[in-house]
XYZ file of C-alpha atoms in Angstrom:
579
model
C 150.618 -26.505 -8.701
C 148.473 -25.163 -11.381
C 145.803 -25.152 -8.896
C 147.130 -23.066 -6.826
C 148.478 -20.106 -9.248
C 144.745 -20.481 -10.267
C 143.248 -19.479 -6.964
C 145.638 -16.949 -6.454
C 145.357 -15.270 -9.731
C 141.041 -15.557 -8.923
C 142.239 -13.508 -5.302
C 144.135 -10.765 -7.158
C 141.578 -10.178 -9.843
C 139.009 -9.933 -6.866
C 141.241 -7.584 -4.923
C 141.608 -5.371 -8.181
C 137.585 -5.904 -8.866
C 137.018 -3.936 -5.591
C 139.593 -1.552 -5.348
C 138.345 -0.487 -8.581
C 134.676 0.193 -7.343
C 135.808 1.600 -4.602
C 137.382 4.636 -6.060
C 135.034 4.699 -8.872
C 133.974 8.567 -9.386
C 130.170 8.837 -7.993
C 127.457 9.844 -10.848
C 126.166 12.913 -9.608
C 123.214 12.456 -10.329
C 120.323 10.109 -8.319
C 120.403 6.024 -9.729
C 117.598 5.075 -11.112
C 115.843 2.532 -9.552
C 112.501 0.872 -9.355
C 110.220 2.385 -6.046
C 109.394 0.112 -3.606
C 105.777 1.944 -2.947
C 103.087 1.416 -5.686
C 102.469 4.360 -7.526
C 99.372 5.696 -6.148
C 99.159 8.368 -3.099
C 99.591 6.068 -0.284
C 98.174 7.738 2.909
C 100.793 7.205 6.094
C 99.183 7.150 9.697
C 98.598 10.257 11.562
C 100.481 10.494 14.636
C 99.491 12.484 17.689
C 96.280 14.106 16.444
C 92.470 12.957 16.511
C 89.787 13.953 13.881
C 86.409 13.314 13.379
C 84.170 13.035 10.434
C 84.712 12.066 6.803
C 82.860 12.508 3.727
C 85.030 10.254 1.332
C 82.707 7.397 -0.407
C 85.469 6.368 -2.446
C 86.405 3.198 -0.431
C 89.976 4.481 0.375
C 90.868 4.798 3.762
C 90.662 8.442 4.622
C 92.344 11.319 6.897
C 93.581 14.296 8.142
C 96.902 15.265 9.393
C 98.287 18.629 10.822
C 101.568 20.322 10.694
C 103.018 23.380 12.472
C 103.871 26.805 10.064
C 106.774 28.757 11.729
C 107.172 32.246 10.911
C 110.415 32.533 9.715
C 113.488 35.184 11.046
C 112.636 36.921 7.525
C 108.921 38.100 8.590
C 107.891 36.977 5.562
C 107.938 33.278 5.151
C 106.122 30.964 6.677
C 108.120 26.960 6.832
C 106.986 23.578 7.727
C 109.365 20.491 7.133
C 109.006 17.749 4.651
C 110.037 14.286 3.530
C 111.636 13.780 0.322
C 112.525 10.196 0.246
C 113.276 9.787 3.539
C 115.603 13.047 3.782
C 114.118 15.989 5.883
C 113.881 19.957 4.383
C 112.327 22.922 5.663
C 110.192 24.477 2.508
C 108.327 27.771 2.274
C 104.208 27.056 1.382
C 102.194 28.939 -1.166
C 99.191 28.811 -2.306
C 100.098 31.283 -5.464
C 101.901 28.129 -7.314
C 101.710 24.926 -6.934
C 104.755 23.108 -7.784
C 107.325 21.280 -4.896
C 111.538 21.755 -5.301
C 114.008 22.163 -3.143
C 117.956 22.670 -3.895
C 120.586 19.808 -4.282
C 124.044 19.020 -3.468
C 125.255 20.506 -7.357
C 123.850 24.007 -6.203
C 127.159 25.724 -6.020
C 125.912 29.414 -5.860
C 126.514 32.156 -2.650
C 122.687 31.604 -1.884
C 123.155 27.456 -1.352
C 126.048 27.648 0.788
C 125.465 25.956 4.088
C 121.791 24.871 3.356
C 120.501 21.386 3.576
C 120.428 20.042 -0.271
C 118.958 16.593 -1.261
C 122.475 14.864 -2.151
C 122.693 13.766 -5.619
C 125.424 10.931 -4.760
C 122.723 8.970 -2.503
C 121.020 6.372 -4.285
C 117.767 6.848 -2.572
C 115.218 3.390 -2.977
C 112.228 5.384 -3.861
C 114.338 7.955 -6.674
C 112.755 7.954 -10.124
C 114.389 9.953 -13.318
C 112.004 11.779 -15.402
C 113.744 11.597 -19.273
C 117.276 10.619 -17.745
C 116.913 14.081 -15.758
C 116.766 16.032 -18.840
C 113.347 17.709 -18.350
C 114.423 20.850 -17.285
C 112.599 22.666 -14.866
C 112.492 26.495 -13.920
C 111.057 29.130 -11.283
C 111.225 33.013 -11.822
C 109.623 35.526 -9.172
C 109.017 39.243 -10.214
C 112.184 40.059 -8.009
C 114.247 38.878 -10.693
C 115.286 36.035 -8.436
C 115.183 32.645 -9.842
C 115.624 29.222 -9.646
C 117.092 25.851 -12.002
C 117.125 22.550 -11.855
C 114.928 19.547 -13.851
C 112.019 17.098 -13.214
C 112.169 14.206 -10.948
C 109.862 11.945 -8.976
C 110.378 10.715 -5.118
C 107.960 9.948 -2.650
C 106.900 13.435 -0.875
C 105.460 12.912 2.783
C 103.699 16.264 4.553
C 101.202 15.774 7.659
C 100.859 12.215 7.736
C 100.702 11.789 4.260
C 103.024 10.165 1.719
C 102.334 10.727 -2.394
C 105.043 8.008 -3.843
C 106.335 9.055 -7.259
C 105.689 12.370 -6.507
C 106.909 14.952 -9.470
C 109.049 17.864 -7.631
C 111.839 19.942 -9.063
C 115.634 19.171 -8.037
C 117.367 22.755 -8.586
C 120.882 23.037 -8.985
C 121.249 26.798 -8.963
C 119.448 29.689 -7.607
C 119.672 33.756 -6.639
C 116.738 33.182 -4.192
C 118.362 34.064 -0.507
C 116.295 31.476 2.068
C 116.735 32.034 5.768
C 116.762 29.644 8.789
C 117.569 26.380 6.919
C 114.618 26.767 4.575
C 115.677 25.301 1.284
C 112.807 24.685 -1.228
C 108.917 25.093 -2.153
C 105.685 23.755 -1.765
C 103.010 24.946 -3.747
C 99.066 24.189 -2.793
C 97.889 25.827 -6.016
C 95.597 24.254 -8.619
C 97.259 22.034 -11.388
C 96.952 24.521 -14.168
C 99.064 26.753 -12.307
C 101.560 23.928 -11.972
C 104.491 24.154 -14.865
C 105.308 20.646 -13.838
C 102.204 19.682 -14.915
C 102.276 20.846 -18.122
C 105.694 19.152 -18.322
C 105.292 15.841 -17.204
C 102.624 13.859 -17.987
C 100.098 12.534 -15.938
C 102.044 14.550 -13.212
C 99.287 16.192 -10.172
C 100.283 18.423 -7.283
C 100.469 16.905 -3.929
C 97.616 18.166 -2.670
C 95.760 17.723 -5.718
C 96.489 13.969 -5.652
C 95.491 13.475 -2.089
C 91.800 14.756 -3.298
C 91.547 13.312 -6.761
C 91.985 10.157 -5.125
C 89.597 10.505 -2.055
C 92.049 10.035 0.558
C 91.627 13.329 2.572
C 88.356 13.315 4.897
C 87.538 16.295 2.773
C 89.180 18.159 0.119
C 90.297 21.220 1.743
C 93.484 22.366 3.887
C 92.912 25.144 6.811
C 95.812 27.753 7.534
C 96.696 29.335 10.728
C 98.709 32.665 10.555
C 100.172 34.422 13.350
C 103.151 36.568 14.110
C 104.433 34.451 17.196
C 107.072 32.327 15.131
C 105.974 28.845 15.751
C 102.168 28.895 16.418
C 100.594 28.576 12.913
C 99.330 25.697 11.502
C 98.408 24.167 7.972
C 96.298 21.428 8.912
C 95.058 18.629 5.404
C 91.563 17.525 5.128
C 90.369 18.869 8.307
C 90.113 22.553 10.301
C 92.033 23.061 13.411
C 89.606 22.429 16.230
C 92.085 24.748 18.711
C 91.276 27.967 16.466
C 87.734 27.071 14.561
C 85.805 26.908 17.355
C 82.063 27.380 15.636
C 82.510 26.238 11.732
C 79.171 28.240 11.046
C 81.250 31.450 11.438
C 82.959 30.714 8.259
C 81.844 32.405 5.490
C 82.294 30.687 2.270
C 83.268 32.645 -1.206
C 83.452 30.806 -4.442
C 86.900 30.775 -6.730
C 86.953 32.526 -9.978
C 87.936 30.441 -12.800
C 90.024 32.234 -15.291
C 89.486 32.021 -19.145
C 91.675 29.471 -21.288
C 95.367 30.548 -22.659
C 94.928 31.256 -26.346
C 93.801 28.279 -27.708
C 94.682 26.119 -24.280
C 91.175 25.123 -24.124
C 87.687 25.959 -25.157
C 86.741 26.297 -21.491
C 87.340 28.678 -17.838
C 89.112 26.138 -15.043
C 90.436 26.877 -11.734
C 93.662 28.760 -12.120
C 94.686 30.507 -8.436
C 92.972 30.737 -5.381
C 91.309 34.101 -6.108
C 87.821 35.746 -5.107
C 85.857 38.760 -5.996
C 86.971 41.507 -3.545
C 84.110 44.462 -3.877
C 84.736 47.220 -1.374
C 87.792 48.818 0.877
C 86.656 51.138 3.593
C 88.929 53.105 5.894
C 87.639 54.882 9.035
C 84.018 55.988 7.622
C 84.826 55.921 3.683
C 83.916 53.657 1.532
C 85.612 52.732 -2.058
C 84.251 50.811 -4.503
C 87.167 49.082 -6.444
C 88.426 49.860 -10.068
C 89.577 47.026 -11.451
C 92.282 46.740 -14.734
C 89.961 44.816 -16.688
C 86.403 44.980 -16.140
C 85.197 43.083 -19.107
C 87.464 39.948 -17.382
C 85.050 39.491 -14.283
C 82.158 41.204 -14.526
C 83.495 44.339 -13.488
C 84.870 43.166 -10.142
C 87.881 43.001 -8.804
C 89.558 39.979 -8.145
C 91.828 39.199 -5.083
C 94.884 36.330 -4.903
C 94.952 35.006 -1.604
C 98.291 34.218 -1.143
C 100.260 32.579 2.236
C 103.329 33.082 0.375
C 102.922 37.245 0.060
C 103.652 39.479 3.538
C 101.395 41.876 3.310
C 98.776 43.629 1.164
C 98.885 44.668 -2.700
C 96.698 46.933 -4.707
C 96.584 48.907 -8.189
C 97.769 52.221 -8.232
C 93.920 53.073 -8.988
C 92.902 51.898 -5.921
C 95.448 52.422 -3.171
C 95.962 55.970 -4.190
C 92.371 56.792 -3.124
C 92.105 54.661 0.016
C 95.409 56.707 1.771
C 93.308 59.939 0.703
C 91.259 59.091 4.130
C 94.381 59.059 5.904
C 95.800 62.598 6.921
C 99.434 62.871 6.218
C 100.143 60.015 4.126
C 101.923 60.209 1.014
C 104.156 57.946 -1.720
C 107.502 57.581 -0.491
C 108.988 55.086 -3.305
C 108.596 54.030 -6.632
C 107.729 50.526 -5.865
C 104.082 51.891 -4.929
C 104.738 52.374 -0.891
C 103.074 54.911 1.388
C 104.086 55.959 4.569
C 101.111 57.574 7.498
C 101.390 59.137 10.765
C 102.041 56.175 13.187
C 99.445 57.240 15.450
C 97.007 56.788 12.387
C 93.530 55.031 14.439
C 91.054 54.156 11.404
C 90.169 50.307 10.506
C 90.275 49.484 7.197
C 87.805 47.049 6.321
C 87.944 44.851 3.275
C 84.638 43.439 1.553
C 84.472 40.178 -0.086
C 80.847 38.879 -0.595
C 79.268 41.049 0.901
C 80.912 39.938 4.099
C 83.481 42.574 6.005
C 86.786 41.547 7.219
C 88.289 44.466 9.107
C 92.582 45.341 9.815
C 93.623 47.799 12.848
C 96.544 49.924 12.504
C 98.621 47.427 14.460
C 97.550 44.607 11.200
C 98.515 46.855 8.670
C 101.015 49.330 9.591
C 104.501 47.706 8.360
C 106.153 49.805 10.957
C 108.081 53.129 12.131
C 111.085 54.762 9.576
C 114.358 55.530 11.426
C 114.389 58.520 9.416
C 110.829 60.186 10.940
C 109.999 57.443 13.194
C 106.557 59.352 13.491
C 106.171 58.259 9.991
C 105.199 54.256 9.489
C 105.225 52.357 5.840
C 101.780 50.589 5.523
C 99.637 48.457 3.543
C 98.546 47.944 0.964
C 101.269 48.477 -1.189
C 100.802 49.755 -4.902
C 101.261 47.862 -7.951
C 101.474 47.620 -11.657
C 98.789 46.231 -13.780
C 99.247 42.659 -14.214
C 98.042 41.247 -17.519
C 96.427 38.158 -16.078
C 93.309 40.580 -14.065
C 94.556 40.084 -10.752
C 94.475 43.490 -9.030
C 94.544 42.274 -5.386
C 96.756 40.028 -3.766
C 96.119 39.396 0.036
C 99.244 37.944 2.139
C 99.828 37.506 5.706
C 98.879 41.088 6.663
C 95.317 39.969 6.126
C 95.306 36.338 6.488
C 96.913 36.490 10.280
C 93.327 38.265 11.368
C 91.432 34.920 9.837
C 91.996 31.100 9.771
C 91.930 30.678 5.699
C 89.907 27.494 4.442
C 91.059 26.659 1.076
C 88.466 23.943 -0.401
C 89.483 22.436 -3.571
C 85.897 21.190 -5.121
C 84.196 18.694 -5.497
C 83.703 17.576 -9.591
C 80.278 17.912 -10.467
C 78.737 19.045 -6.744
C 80.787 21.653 -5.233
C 82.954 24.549 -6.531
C 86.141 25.581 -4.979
C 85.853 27.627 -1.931
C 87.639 30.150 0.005
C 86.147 29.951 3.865
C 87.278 33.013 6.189
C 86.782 32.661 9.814
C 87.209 35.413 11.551
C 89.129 35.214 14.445
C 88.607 38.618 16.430
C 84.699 38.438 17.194
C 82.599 41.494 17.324
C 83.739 45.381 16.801
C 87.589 45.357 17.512
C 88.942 47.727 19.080
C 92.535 49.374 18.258
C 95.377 49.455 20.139
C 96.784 53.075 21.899
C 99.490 54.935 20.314
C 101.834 54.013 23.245
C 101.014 50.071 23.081
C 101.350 50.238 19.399
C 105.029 51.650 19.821
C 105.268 49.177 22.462
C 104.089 46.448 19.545
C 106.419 47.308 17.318
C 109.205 47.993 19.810
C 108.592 44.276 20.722
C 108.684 42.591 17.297
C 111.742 44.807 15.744
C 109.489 46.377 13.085
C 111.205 49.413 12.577
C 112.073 49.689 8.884
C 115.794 51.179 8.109
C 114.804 53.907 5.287
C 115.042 57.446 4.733
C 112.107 58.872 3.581
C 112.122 61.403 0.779
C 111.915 65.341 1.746
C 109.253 65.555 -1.324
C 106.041 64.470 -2.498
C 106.420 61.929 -4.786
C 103.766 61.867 -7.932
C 101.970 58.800 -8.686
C 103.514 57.124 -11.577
C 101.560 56.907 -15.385
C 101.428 52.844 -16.399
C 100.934 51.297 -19.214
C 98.130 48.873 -18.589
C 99.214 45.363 -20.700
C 97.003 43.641 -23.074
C 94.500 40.522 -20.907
C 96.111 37.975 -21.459
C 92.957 35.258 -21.538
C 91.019 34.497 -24.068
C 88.076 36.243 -23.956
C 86.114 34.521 -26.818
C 85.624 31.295 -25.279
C 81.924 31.751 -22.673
C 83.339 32.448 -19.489
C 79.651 29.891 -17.742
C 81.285 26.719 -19.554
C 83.850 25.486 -16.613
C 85.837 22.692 -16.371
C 86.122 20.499 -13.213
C 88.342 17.751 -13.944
C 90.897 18.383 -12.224
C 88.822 18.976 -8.686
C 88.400 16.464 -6.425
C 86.851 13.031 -6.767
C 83.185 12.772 -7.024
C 82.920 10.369 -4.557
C 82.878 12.921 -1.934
C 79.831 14.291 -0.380
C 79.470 17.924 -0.700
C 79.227 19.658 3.211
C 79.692 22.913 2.038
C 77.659 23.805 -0.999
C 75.804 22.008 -3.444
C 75.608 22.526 -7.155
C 72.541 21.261 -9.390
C 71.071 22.344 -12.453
C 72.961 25.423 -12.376
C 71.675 26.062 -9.100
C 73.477 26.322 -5.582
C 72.458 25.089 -2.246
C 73.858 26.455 1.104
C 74.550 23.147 3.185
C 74.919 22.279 6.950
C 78.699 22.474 7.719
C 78.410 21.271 10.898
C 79.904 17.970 10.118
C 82.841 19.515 8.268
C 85.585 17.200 9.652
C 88.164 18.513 12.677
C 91.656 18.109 13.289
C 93.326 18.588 17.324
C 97.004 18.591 17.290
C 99.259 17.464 19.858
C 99.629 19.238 22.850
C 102.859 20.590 22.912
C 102.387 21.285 27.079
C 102.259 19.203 29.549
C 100.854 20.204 33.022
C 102.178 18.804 36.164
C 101.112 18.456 39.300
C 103.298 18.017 42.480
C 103.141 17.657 45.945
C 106.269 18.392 48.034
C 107.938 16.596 51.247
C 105.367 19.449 53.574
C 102.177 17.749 51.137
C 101.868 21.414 49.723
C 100.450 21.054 46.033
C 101.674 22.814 43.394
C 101.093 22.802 39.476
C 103.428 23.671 37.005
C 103.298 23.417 32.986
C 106.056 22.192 30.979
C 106.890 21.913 27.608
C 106.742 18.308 25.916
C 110.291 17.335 24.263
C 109.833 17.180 20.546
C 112.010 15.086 17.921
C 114.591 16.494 16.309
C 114.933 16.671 12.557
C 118.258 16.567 11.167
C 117.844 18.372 7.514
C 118.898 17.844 4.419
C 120.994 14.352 5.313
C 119.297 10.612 4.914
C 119.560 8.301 8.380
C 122.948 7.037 8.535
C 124.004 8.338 4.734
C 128.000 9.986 4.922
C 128.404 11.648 1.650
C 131.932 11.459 1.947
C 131.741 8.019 1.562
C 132.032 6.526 -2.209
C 129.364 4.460 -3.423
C 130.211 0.602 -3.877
C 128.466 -0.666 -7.047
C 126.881 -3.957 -6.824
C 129.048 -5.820 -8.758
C 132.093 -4.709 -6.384
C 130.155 -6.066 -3.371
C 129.949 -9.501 -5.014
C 133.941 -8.686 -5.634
C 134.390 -8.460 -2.197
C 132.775 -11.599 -1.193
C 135.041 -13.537 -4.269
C 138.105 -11.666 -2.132
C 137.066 -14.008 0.519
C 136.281 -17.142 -1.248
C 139.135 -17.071 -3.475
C 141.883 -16.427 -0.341
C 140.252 -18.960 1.383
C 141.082 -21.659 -0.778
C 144.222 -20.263 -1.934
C 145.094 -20.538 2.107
C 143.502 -24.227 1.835
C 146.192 -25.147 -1.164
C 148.691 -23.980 0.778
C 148.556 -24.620 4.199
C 147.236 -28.447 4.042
C-alpha cells in the first residue's frame, strides 16, 4: 500500500510542478543565454546576386551583398529590413550616426502603437545581456524627439551578412513618429560617432566589423537614391553594376578627420562622413563659401553627407547670398526656409574638389505653397551654427542626382573616401514650367503653408564656441579603427605622406536580382508575343520570430522535466493499481 500512496503523491507534486510554471509571470526582459554562433562577424551566403573581384588578403572568405532602400510614405526616409535574431524590422539608414536600435514590446508610448517591436518575453538562442540590461542607452535628434532603451547584443544580419553578438540598442520608449512599419535605426557612421561604442567595450558598428575583419570584397558600401519608392539600393562591399556603369566616372574626395574631444585623444580620427565643399553657383554666379570656423579646416567648408537628411542645409552666411541670384525669393520662416518663383530655371551647381555636381529646379525645389502656389519652398535650407564646424549637410536632395560611394579606409594605405558618380551625363537640361507642375502634381509635393505677407529679416546668431580641440596637430591621424590592412588599396594609395591615384577598374561589382521576368508566348494561331512580369518576392512578416505566439507563457525548463515526471509517475501509479 505504501507504494502506491508513494506514486501518487510523486503524480500530484508533478501536476503542481507544472501548473506552477505554467502560469509563472514571464520576465520581461530577454534570458540570457549562451549564442550558438562564435563571436566573430560570420559572413552568411549571398543569395540571388553575382559579384566579381575582391581585394581581401586576409584569408577570410569574402563578399558582397545588396539590399533594396524604399523611399518611405514620409518623403524623407529611406528603409531596408533587417534580422535581429531571427525576427524581421524595417529600420531607417544613416550615415550621420552609426549606432543600430529598434523599439521593443515594453514601448508603451502613442508613437509604438501598432509597430513591430522585438518581444522581450521571447527567449531568443542568440540574446546576450550587456550588465544585466542596465547599460542604458539613449538617442536625441535636434527635433527634440528622442529615444530610450539600454545595451544589448544579438546577432544582426543585413545583405547577406550576419555580425553575431552584435551591440544594438533595445528602446523601450520614444517621441520619434516612424511611418510604414519602420521601427528602428541603422547607422553606417564611423565608430567614434558611435555612443555604443564608447559604452560597451570592445563594441564596433556593423559595418565597421565587416571591414576590420576583411570579410567585405572591399571596404566600402554604394547607395542608390531615387524618388520612385522602391528602386534604391545600398549595396556592401561592392557598387551596383545596374547604375555604375563606368567606375572611372567616380570622382573620389577624401574624409576630413575632426580634432580630438578635450583631452579624448592626442590625435584627429574619422568622425562623420564629411568633405570639403568649396563653391555654390546658381545660374552664372559663383559663391565662394564662408564657413563658421575657418581656423577648424583650413578655411573650408565642410559638408555632412547624410542619407538620413531630405534635402539640403546651409549657414545663414551662405544661403542668404546664394537666393540673392534668384529673383523673387525671400525668408518665409524662422527655421531658415526660402520660398522662389516656381518657374525659377537656374542650376545650382555645388563644388567639391574641384569637381561640379549640378541640381535643376525639379532636384531642389521642395514644392508649390497652397497659399501662392506660384511660390515653391526650396533648398537649401538655413541653419544655425553648429559648434562641431559642420556648415553643410547634403541629404537626399543631392544624393538622388549621384550614386554615393562611401569607402571606409584602408589602415595604413588608403584614407576614407567619398566617390560621387554622377548619374545625369553631360550638360542637363531643365525641365519646362508646365512638366515641372506636372512633376510635382505627380508626386503630391505641394506643401500645406501660408506664406507670410512680409519680408522676413534674417535672424542675428550667436555663433558657439568649436568644440574640438584645437591644440592637438590636426597632420597626426589615427587609423585604427579603418579597415584591416590586409586589403589592397584600388582606390588611392598612401606612402610617405604621399598619395597615389590608382586604377579602379577592378573595384569589385554587385548585380542584384532581377525583379522581372520576361515571357515569351506563342498562342493556339502560333502568333508570338512577349510580355514582362514581375517575379513573386518573399514576404517578411515583421517584428514576430517564426512560429513565436506571445500570448503564450513561457515553460521554464525545469517544468518541462515536470511534465515528463506527470507521465512517469501516473504511469506507475496506473501499474499499482490496475495489475
Amino acid at each position: 500500500m505504501f507504494p502506491l500512496l508513494l506514486h501518487v503523491l510523486f503524480c500530484l507534486l508533478a501536476v503542481l510542478d507544472v501548473a506552477w510554471a505554467l502560469a509563472e509571470p514571464r520576465n520581461h526582459s530577454p534570458r540570457l543565454l549562451t549564442p550558438s554562433l562564435p563571436s566573430i562577424v560570420r559572413r552568411q551566403a549571398a543569395q540571388n546576386v553575382t559579384t566579381t573581384n575582391s581585394t581581401s588578403g586576409s584569408g577570410a572568405a569574402t563578399a558582397a551583398g545588396i539590399v533594396p532602400l524604399t523611399l518611405a510614405s514620409d518623403k524623407e526616409t529611406y528603409y531596408s529590413v533587417i534580422s535581429v535574431g531571427n525576427v524581421s524590422f524595417r529600420a531607417a539608414f544613416d550615415t550621420a550616426s552609426s549606432d543600430i536600435w529598434v523599439l521593443t514590446s515594453a514601448c508603451n508610448t502613442p508613437q509604438c502603437k501598432n509597430l513591430p517591436k522585438y518581444p522581450l518575453t521571447y527567449a531568443s538562442p542568440t540574446f546576450v545581456s550587456v550588465n544585466n540590461n542596465a547599460t542604458l542607452f539613449n538617442v536625441s535628434f535636434l527635433d527634440t524627439t528622442a529615444a530610450y532603451g539600454y545595451v544589448a547584443e544579438e546577432s544582426i544580419a543585413l545583405g547577406g551578412f550576419t555580425a553575431p553578438k552584435q551591440a544594438f540598442g533595445l528602446m523601450n520608449s520614444t517621441n520619434i513618429s516612424f511611418v510604414d512599419q519602420v521601427s528602428g535605426f541603422f547607422g553606417l557612421g564611423f565608430p567614434r560617432l558611435s555612443r555604443i561604442h564608447s559604452l560597451v567595450p570592445d563594441s564596433t558598428p556593423f559595418f565597421a566589423k565587416l571591414a576590420q575583419q576583411g570579410l567585405l570584397d572591399y571596404p566600402f558600401f554604394g547607395v542608390s537614391l531615387e524618388r520612385n519608392a522602391s528602386a534604391g539600393s545600398l549595396s556592401l562591399g561592392a557598387v551596383d553594376s545596374t547604375v555604375v556603369t563606368d567606375v572611372t566616372l567616380i570622382e573620389w574626395i577624401e574624409v576630413v578627420p575632426f580634432l580630438p574631444f578635450g583631452s579624448e585623444s592626442n590625435a584627429s580620427s574619422y568622425l562623420q562622413w564629411a568633405i570639403p565643399i568649396s563653391t555654390v553657383t546658381v545660374g552664372t554666379k559663383t559663391f565662394t563659401l564662408q564657413p563658421t570656423y575657418p581656423q577648424a579646416n583650413a578655411d573650408q567648408s565642410v559638408a555632412l553627407f547624410d542619407i538620413g537628411t531630405p534635402g539640403i542645409f546651409g549657414p545663414y552666411q551662405d544661403v542668404e547670398r546664394l537666393f540673392t541670384a534668384i529673383g523673387g525669393s525671400r525668408l518665409v520662416d524662422s527655421t531658415g526656409q526660402w520660398a522662389i518663383p516656381c518657374n525659377t530655371n537656374l542650376a545650382m551647381t555645388f563644388t567639391f574638389s574641384a569637381k561640379n555636381y549640378t541640381l535643376l529646379p525639379s532636384d531642389y525645389i521642395i514644392g508649390p505653397t497652397t497659399s501662392i502656389p506660384a511660390l515653391c519652398l526650396a533648398w537649401p535650407k538655413a541653419s544655425p551654427p553648429s559648434a562641431d564646424g559642420i556648415d553643410w549637410q547634403i541629404g537626399s536632395a543631392f544624393l538622388r542626382t549621384v550614386y554615393t560611394v562611401f569607402s571606409y579606409g584602408i589602415a595604413n594605405k588608403e584614407p576614407p573616401l567619398i566617390g560621387l558618380y554622377p548619374l545625369r551625363q553631360g550638360v542637363p537640361v531643365p525641365l519646362s514650367p508646365a512638366s515641372l507642375s506636372a512633376l510635382f502634381s505627380s508626386l503630391s509635393l505641394a506643401v500645406a503653408t501660408t506664406l507670410p505677407n512680409f519680408v522676413l529679416p534674417t535672424p542675428t546668431l550667436t555663433t558657439p564656441a568649436y568644440i574640438f580641440n584645437t591644440s592637438v596637430p590636426a597632420t597626426v591621424v589615427a587609423v585604427s579603427d579603418l579597415a584591416t590592412s590586409a586589403y589592397t588599396p584600388l582606390i588611392e594609395q598612401v606612402a610617405n605622406g604621399v598619395t597615389q591615384k590608382l586604377s579602379v577598374t577592378a573595384l569589385p561589382k554587385v548585380t542584384p536580382a532581377p525583379t522581372l521576368a520576361t515571357l515569351v508566348l506563342t498562342d493556339a494561331s502560333g502568333s508570338v508575343r512577349t510580355t514582362v512580369s514581375p517575379l513573386p518576392v518573399s514576404t517578411v512578416v515583421l517584428g514576430r520570430p517564426p512560429g513565436f505566439n506571445s500570448g503564450s507563457p513561457t515553460i521554464r525548463p525545469h517544468g518541462m522535466r515536470g511534465l515528463l515526471s506527470v507521465t512517469f509517475s501516473c504511469l506507475l501509479t496506473f501499474y499499482w493499481i490496475f495489475r
